[in-house]
């Protein structure tokens, strides 16, 4: 859960009197929420804003994804995480949190990716590590990069080349795209749609 502060904690962090913080809240100078009991809680981003601090780049989050539960059961997900942890520790970075998803990179409604996006504005980390760009998303990587950068968080891709498994997943995603669009064009159960999908499957191969 993103960090937040009570009035007294926030005042102590900034070295000001609690009444000063209360006045900022009343005047609309600080964003805050209220607990069920009515107490104010001030998000971590407000501390960063007022302190003028950049997000700590040596505090990182890890994001890993595989396309299927079979890949997860085979250990692919854990191997990604091991690679990311080794990279972080090799650079002397602290791992603050980990996000993992099982699903296609074309799926925009991945639970842990959405959680990362919810957390990022109040996060304790200044960097997100992924093995390859397509682990985060098949399309729109630059958009996510700009979005996180807006909140002071950098995405670091630790591998330059796509491995064989990722290439195979890309083929699967391409076939899913063709099936989806041809289904909308010709009807999900139509013979024409299946002919298009079969043609793509027969033509698309992964180089050995």
mmCIF file of C-alpha atoms in Angstrom:
data_model
loop_
_atom_site.group_PDB
_atom_site.id
_atom_site.type_symbol
_atom_site.label_atom_id
_atom_site.label_comp_id
_atom_site.label_asym_id
_atom_site.label_seq_id
_atom_site.Cartn_x
_atom_site.Cartn_y
_atom_site.Cartn_z
ATOM 1 C CA UNK A 1 0.000 0.000 0.000
ATOM 2 C CA UNK A 2 1.365 3.485 -0.851
ATOM 3 C CA UNK A 3 2.926 5.295 2.078
ATOM 4 C CA UNK A 4 1.071 8.131 3.780
ATOM 5 C CA UNK A 5 1.651 10.254 6.876
ATOM 6 C CA UNK A 6 -0.314 11.559 9.814
ATOM 7 C CA UNK A 7 -0.094 15.308 10.439
ATOM 8 C CA UNK A 8 2.579 14.953 13.111
ATOM 9 C CA UNK A 9 4.675 12.533 11.048
ATOM 10 C CA UNK A 10 4.528 14.786 8.011
ATOM 11 C CA UNK A 11 5.518 17.815 10.079
ATOM 12 C CA UNK A 12 8.460 15.934 11.577
ATOM 13 C CA UNK A 13 9.699 14.825 8.154
ATOM 14 C CA UNK A 14 9.708 18.426 6.913
ATOM 15 C CA UNK A 15 10.888 19.986 10.176
ATOM 16 C CA UNK A 16 7.853 22.250 10.567
ATOM 17 C CA UNK A 17 5.184 22.652 13.256
ATOM 18 C CA UNK A 18 2.081 20.409 12.965
ATOM 19 C CA UNK A 19 -0.127 23.516 12.964
ATOM 20 C CA UNK A 20 1.661 24.645 9.811
ATOM 21 C CA UNK A 21 0.761 21.377 8.108
ATOM 22 C CA UNK A 22 -2.860 21.714 9.253
ATOM 23 C CA UNK A 23 -2.990 25.220 7.788
ATOM 24 C CA UNK A 24 -1.635 23.951 4.470
ATOM 25 C CA UNK A 25 -4.402 21.341 4.438
ATOM 26 C CA UNK A 26 -7.099 23.900 5.215
ATOM 27 C CA UNK A 27 -5.815 26.254 2.518
ATOM 28 C CA UNK A 28 -5.739 23.508 -0.112
ATOM 29 C CA UNK A 29 -1.954 23.558 -0.377
ATOM 30 C CA UNK A 30 -1.690 19.832 0.399
ATOM 31 C CA UNK A 31 -3.531 16.825 -0.965
ATOM 32 C CA UNK A 32 -4.798 14.514 1.748
ATOM 33 C CA UNK A 33 -7.368 11.854 2.504
ATOM 34 C CA UNK A 34 -9.266 11.050 5.678
ATOM 35 C CA UNK A 35 -9.343 7.763 7.533
ATOM 36 C CA UNK A 36 -12.681 6.230 8.611
ATOM 37 C CA UNK A 37 -12.002 7.880 11.972
ATOM 38 C CA UNK A 38 -11.642 11.306 10.359
ATOM 39 C CA UNK A 39 -7.865 11.734 10.667
ATOM 40 C CA UNK A 40 -5.945 13.300 7.802
ATOM 41 C CA UNK A 41 -3.410 11.183 5.895
ATOM 42 C CA UNK A 42 -0.993 12.929 3.545
ATOM 43 C CA UNK A 43 0.448 10.901 0.624
ATOM 44 C CA UNK A 44 4.162 10.371 0.177
ATOM 45 C CA UNK A 45 4.181 12.283 -3.124
ATOM 46 C CA UNK A 46 3.395 15.495 -1.216
ATOM 47 C CA UNK A 47 6.486 15.019 0.920
ATOM 48 C CA UNK A 48 8.579 14.515 -2.213
ATOM 49 C CA UNK A 49 7.042 17.592 -3.809
ATOM 50 C CA UNK A 50 7.679 19.884 -0.854
ATOM 51 C CA UNK A 51 11.103 18.467 -0.073
ATOM 52 C CA UNK A 52 12.106 18.771 -3.725
ATOM 53 C CA UNK A 53 13.473 15.227 -3.675
ATOM 54 C CA UNK A 54 13.634 12.949 -6.703
ATOM 55 C CA UNK A 55 12.464 9.383 -6.295
ATOM 56 C CA UNK A 56 15.325 7.193 -5.034
ATOM 57 C CA UNK A 57 16.639 5.421 -8.139
ATOM 58 C CA UNK A 58 18.387 2.826 -5.980
ATOM 59 C CA UNK A 59 15.030 1.652 -4.599
ATOM 60 C CA UNK A 60 13.337 -0.488 -7.231
ATOM 61 C CA UNK A 61 10.242 -2.516 -8.056
ATOM 62 C CA UNK A 62 10.356 -5.705 -10.125
ATOM 63 C CA UNK A 63 7.782 -6.612 -12.777
ATOM 64 C CA UNK A 64 7.672 -10.063 -14.378
ATOM 65 C CA UNK A 65 5.118 -11.706 -16.667
ATOM 66 C CA UNK A 66 4.543 -15.011 -18.420
ATOM 67 C CA UNK A 67 1.751 -15.771 -20.860
ATOM 68 C CA UNK A 68 0.461 -19.028 -19.401
ATOM 69 C CA UNK A 69 0.193 -21.017 -16.196
ATOM 70 C CA UNK A 70 2.213 -23.721 -17.937
ATOM 71 C CA UNK A 71 5.146 -21.320 -18.222
ATOM 72 C CA UNK A 72 4.715 -20.370 -14.581
ATOM 73 C CA UNK A 73 4.652 -24.034 -13.537
ATOM 74 C CA UNK A 74 7.834 -24.616 -15.565
ATOM 75 C CA UNK A 75 9.587 -21.957 -13.511
ATOM 76 C CA UNK A 76 9.786 -19.249 -16.192
ATOM 77 C CA UNK A 77 8.248 -16.616 -13.930
ATOM 78 C CA UNK A 78 10.591 -17.342 -11.040
ATOM 79 C CA UNK A 79 13.596 -17.319 -13.377
ATOM 80 C CA UNK A 80 12.618 -13.837 -14.543
ATOM 81 C CA UNK A 81 12.401 -12.690 -10.938
ATOM 82 C CA UNK A 82 15.756 -14.273 -10.092
ATOM 83 C CA UNK A 83 17.351 -12.441 -13.026
ATOM 84 C CA UNK A 84 15.805 -9.149 -11.913
ATOM 85 C CA UNK A 85 16.853 -9.643 -8.287
ATOM 86 C CA UNK A 86 20.407 -10.488 -9.324
ATOM 87 C CA UNK A 87 20.553 -7.364 -11.486
ATOM 88 C CA UNK A 88 19.222 -5.168 -8.684
ATOM 89 C CA UNK A 89 21.545 -6.594 -6.057
ATOM 90 C CA UNK A 90 24.488 -6.417 -8.450
ATOM 91 C CA UNK A 91 23.912 -2.674 -8.711
ATOM 92 C CA UNK A 92 23.461 -2.274 -4.973
ATOM 93 C CA UNK A 93 19.762 -1.458 -5.319
ATOM 94 C CA UNK A 94 17.055 -2.221 -2.764
ATOM 95 C CA UNK A 95 14.019 -4.176 -3.984
ATOM 96 C CA UNK A 96 10.943 -2.529 -2.483
ATOM 97 C CA UNK A 97 8.200 -4.625 -4.079
ATOM 98 C CA UNK A 98 7.467 -7.209 -6.762
ATOM 99 C CA UNK A 99 4.636 -7.451 -9.303
ATOM 100 C CA UNK A 100 3.893 -10.612 -11.306
ATOM 101 C CA UNK A 101 1.250 -11.416 -13.915
ATOM 102 C CA UNK A 102 0.199 -14.511 -15.843
ATOM 103 C CA UNK A 103 -1.415 -13.431 -19.100
ATOM 104 C CA UNK A 104 -0.891 -12.060 -22.576
ATOM 105 C CA UNK A 105 1.068 -8.868 -23.095
ATOM 106 C CA UNK A 106 -1.880 -7.734 -25.220
ATOM 107 C CA UNK A 107 -4.162 -7.820 -22.185
ATOM 108 C CA UNK A 108 -4.438 -4.307 -20.768
ATOM 109 C CA UNK A 109 -6.403 -5.459 -17.721
ATOM 110 C CA UNK A 110 -3.658 -7.354 -15.900
ATOM 111 C CA UNK A 111 -4.143 -7.196 -12.149
ATOM 112 C CA UNK A 112 -0.546 -6.594 -11.090
ATOM 113 C CA UNK A 113 0.191 -4.142 -13.905
ATOM 114 C CA UNK A 114 -2.852 -2.151 -12.835
ATOM 115 C CA UNK A 115 -1.656 -2.332 -9.233
ATOM 116 C CA UNK A 116 1.738 -0.980 -10.282
ATOM 117 C CA UNK A 117 0.051 1.947 -12.033
ATOM 118 C CA UNK A 118 -2.097 2.601 -8.956
ATOM 119 C CA UNK A 119 0.922 2.489 -6.645
ATOM 120 C CA UNK A 120 3.397 4.481 -8.678
ATOM 121 C CA UNK A 121 2.361 8.002 -7.689
ATOM 122 C CA UNK A 122 2.973 7.278 -3.995
ATOM 123 C CA UNK A 123 5.681 4.653 -4.338
ATOM 124 C CA UNK A 124 8.903 4.375 -2.366
ATOM 125 C CA UNK A 125 10.859 3.362 -5.471
ATOM 126 C CA UNK A 126 12.252 5.368 -8.345
ATOM 127 C CA UNK A 127 12.805 2.563 -10.824
ATOM 128 C CA UNK A 128 10.890 -0.412 -12.260
ATOM 129 C CA UNK A 129 12.964 -3.317 -13.573
ATOM 130 C CA UNK A 130 11.779 -5.639 -16.360
ATOM 131 C CA UNK A 131 13.725 -8.230 -18.325
ATOM 132 C CA UNK A 132 12.329 -7.180 -21.728
ATOM 133 C CA UNK A 133 10.024 -4.384 -22.870
ATOM 134 C CA UNK A 134 7.344 -6.870 -23.911
ATOM 135 C CA UNK A 135 7.134 -8.274 -20.383
ATOM 136 C CA UNK A 136 5.475 -4.984 -19.459
ATOM 137 C CA UNK A 137 3.389 -4.557 -22.612
ATOM 138 C CA UNK A 138 3.327 -5.612 -26.263
ATOM 139 C CA UNK A 139 2.207 -2.177 -27.407
ATOM 140 C CA UNK A 140 2.425 1.283 -25.884
ATOM 141 C CA UNK A 141 5.696 0.846 -23.996
ATOM 142 C CA UNK A 142 6.701 4.457 -24.636
ATOM 143 C CA UNK A 143 3.342 5.610 -23.243
ATOM 144 C CA UNK A 144 3.915 3.690 -20.001
ATOM 145 C CA UNK A 145 7.460 5.016 -19.906
ATOM 146 C CA UNK A 146 6.219 8.613 -20.096
ATOM 147 C CA UNK A 147 3.470 7.957 -17.556
ATOM 148 C CA UNK A 148 5.865 6.572 -14.957
ATOM 149 C CA UNK A 149 8.402 9.282 -15.696
ATOM 150 C CA UNK A 150 5.704 11.855 -14.897
ATOM 151 C CA UNK A 151 5.690 10.406 -11.376
ATOM 152 C CA UNK A 152 9.475 10.357 -11.138
ATOM 153 C CA UNK A 153 9.863 6.640 -11.847
ATOM 154 C CA UNK A 154 12.181 5.202 -14.512
ATOM 155 C CA UNK A 155 11.684 1.900 -16.362
ATOM 156 C CA UNK A 156 14.907 -0.068 -16.782
ATOM 157 C CA UNK A 157 14.992 -2.939 -19.299
ATOM 158 C CA UNK A 158 17.870 -5.222 -18.369
ATOM 159 C CA UNK A 159 18.083 -7.369 -21.530
ATOM 160 C CA UNK A 160 18.742 -6.110 -25.059
ATOM 161 C CA UNK A 161 17.630 -9.063 -27.165
ATOM 162 C CA UNK A 162 14.349 -10.973 -27.204
ATOM 163 C CA UNK A 163 14.833 -14.609 -26.240
ATOM 164 C CA UNK A 164 13.313 -17.594 -28.039
ATOM 165 C CA UNK A 165 10.436 -17.931 -25.577
ATOM 166 C CA UNK A 166 9.483 -14.289 -26.032
ATOM 167 C CA UNK A 167 9.550 -14.728 -29.836
ATOM 168 C CA UNK A 168 7.216 -17.689 -29.557
ATOM 169 C CA UNK A 169 4.888 -15.658 -27.345
ATOM 170 C CA UNK A 170 4.906 -12.867 -29.930
ATOM 171 C CA UNK A 171 3.730 -15.346 -32.567
ATOM 172 C CA UNK A 172 0.936 -16.473 -30.239
ATOM 173 C CA UNK A 173 -0.072 -12.862 -29.629
ATOM 174 C CA UNK A 174 -0.069 -12.155 -33.371
ATOM 175 C CA UNK A 175 -2.402 -15.086 -33.976
ATOM 176 C CA UNK A 176 -4.683 -13.869 -31.178
ATOM 177 C CA UNK A 177 -4.781 -10.416 -32.779
ATOM 178 C CA UNK A 178 -5.652 -11.867 -36.172
ATOM 179 C CA UNK A 179 -8.338 -14.076 -34.611
ATOM 180 C CA UNK A 180 -9.842 -11.115 -32.766
ATOM 181 C CA UNK A 181 -9.940 -8.755 -35.752
ATOM 182 C CA UNK A 182 -11.062 -11.367 -38.263
ATOM 183 C CA UNK A 183 -13.742 -12.489 -35.805
ATOM 184 C CA UNK A 184 -15.089 -8.951 -35.627
ATOM 185 C CA UNK A 185 -14.900 -8.630 -39.404
ATOM 186 C CA UNK A 186 -16.391 -11.979 -40.404
ATOM 187 C CA UNK A 187 -18.124 -13.185 -37.238
ATOM 188 C CA UNK A 188 -16.559 -15.203 -34.429
ATOM 189 C CA UNK A 189 -17.847 -18.564 -35.721
ATOM 190 C CA UNK A 190 -17.553 -17.963 -39.442
ATOM 191 C CA UNK A 191 -15.631 -20.248 -41.776
ATOM 192 C CA UNK A 192 -13.848 -17.249 -43.310
ATOM 193 C CA UNK A 193 -12.499 -16.195 -39.918
ATOM 194 C CA UNK A 194 -11.069 -19.663 -39.310
ATOM 195 C CA UNK A 195 -9.498 -19.712 -42.768
ATOM 196 C CA UNK A 196 -7.694 -16.435 -42.038
ATOM 197 C CA UNK A 197 -6.414 -17.703 -38.683
ATOM 198 C CA UNK A 198 -5.264 -21.001 -40.196
ATOM 199 C CA UNK A 199 -3.446 -19.154 -42.983
ATOM 200 C CA UNK A 200 -1.561 -16.989 -40.486
ATOM 201 C CA UNK A 201 -0.666 -19.991 -38.318
ATOM 202 C CA UNK A 202 0.748 -21.826 -41.335
ATOM 203 C CA UNK A 203 2.852 -18.857 -42.481
ATOM 204 C CA UNK A 204 4.198 -17.486 -39.210
ATOM 205 C CA UNK A 205 7.193 -19.404 -37.891
ATOM 206 C CA UNK A 206 9.938 -18.751 -35.386
ATOM 207 C CA UNK A 207 13.489 -18.988 -36.734
ATOM 208 C CA UNK A 208 15.449 -21.827 -35.219
#
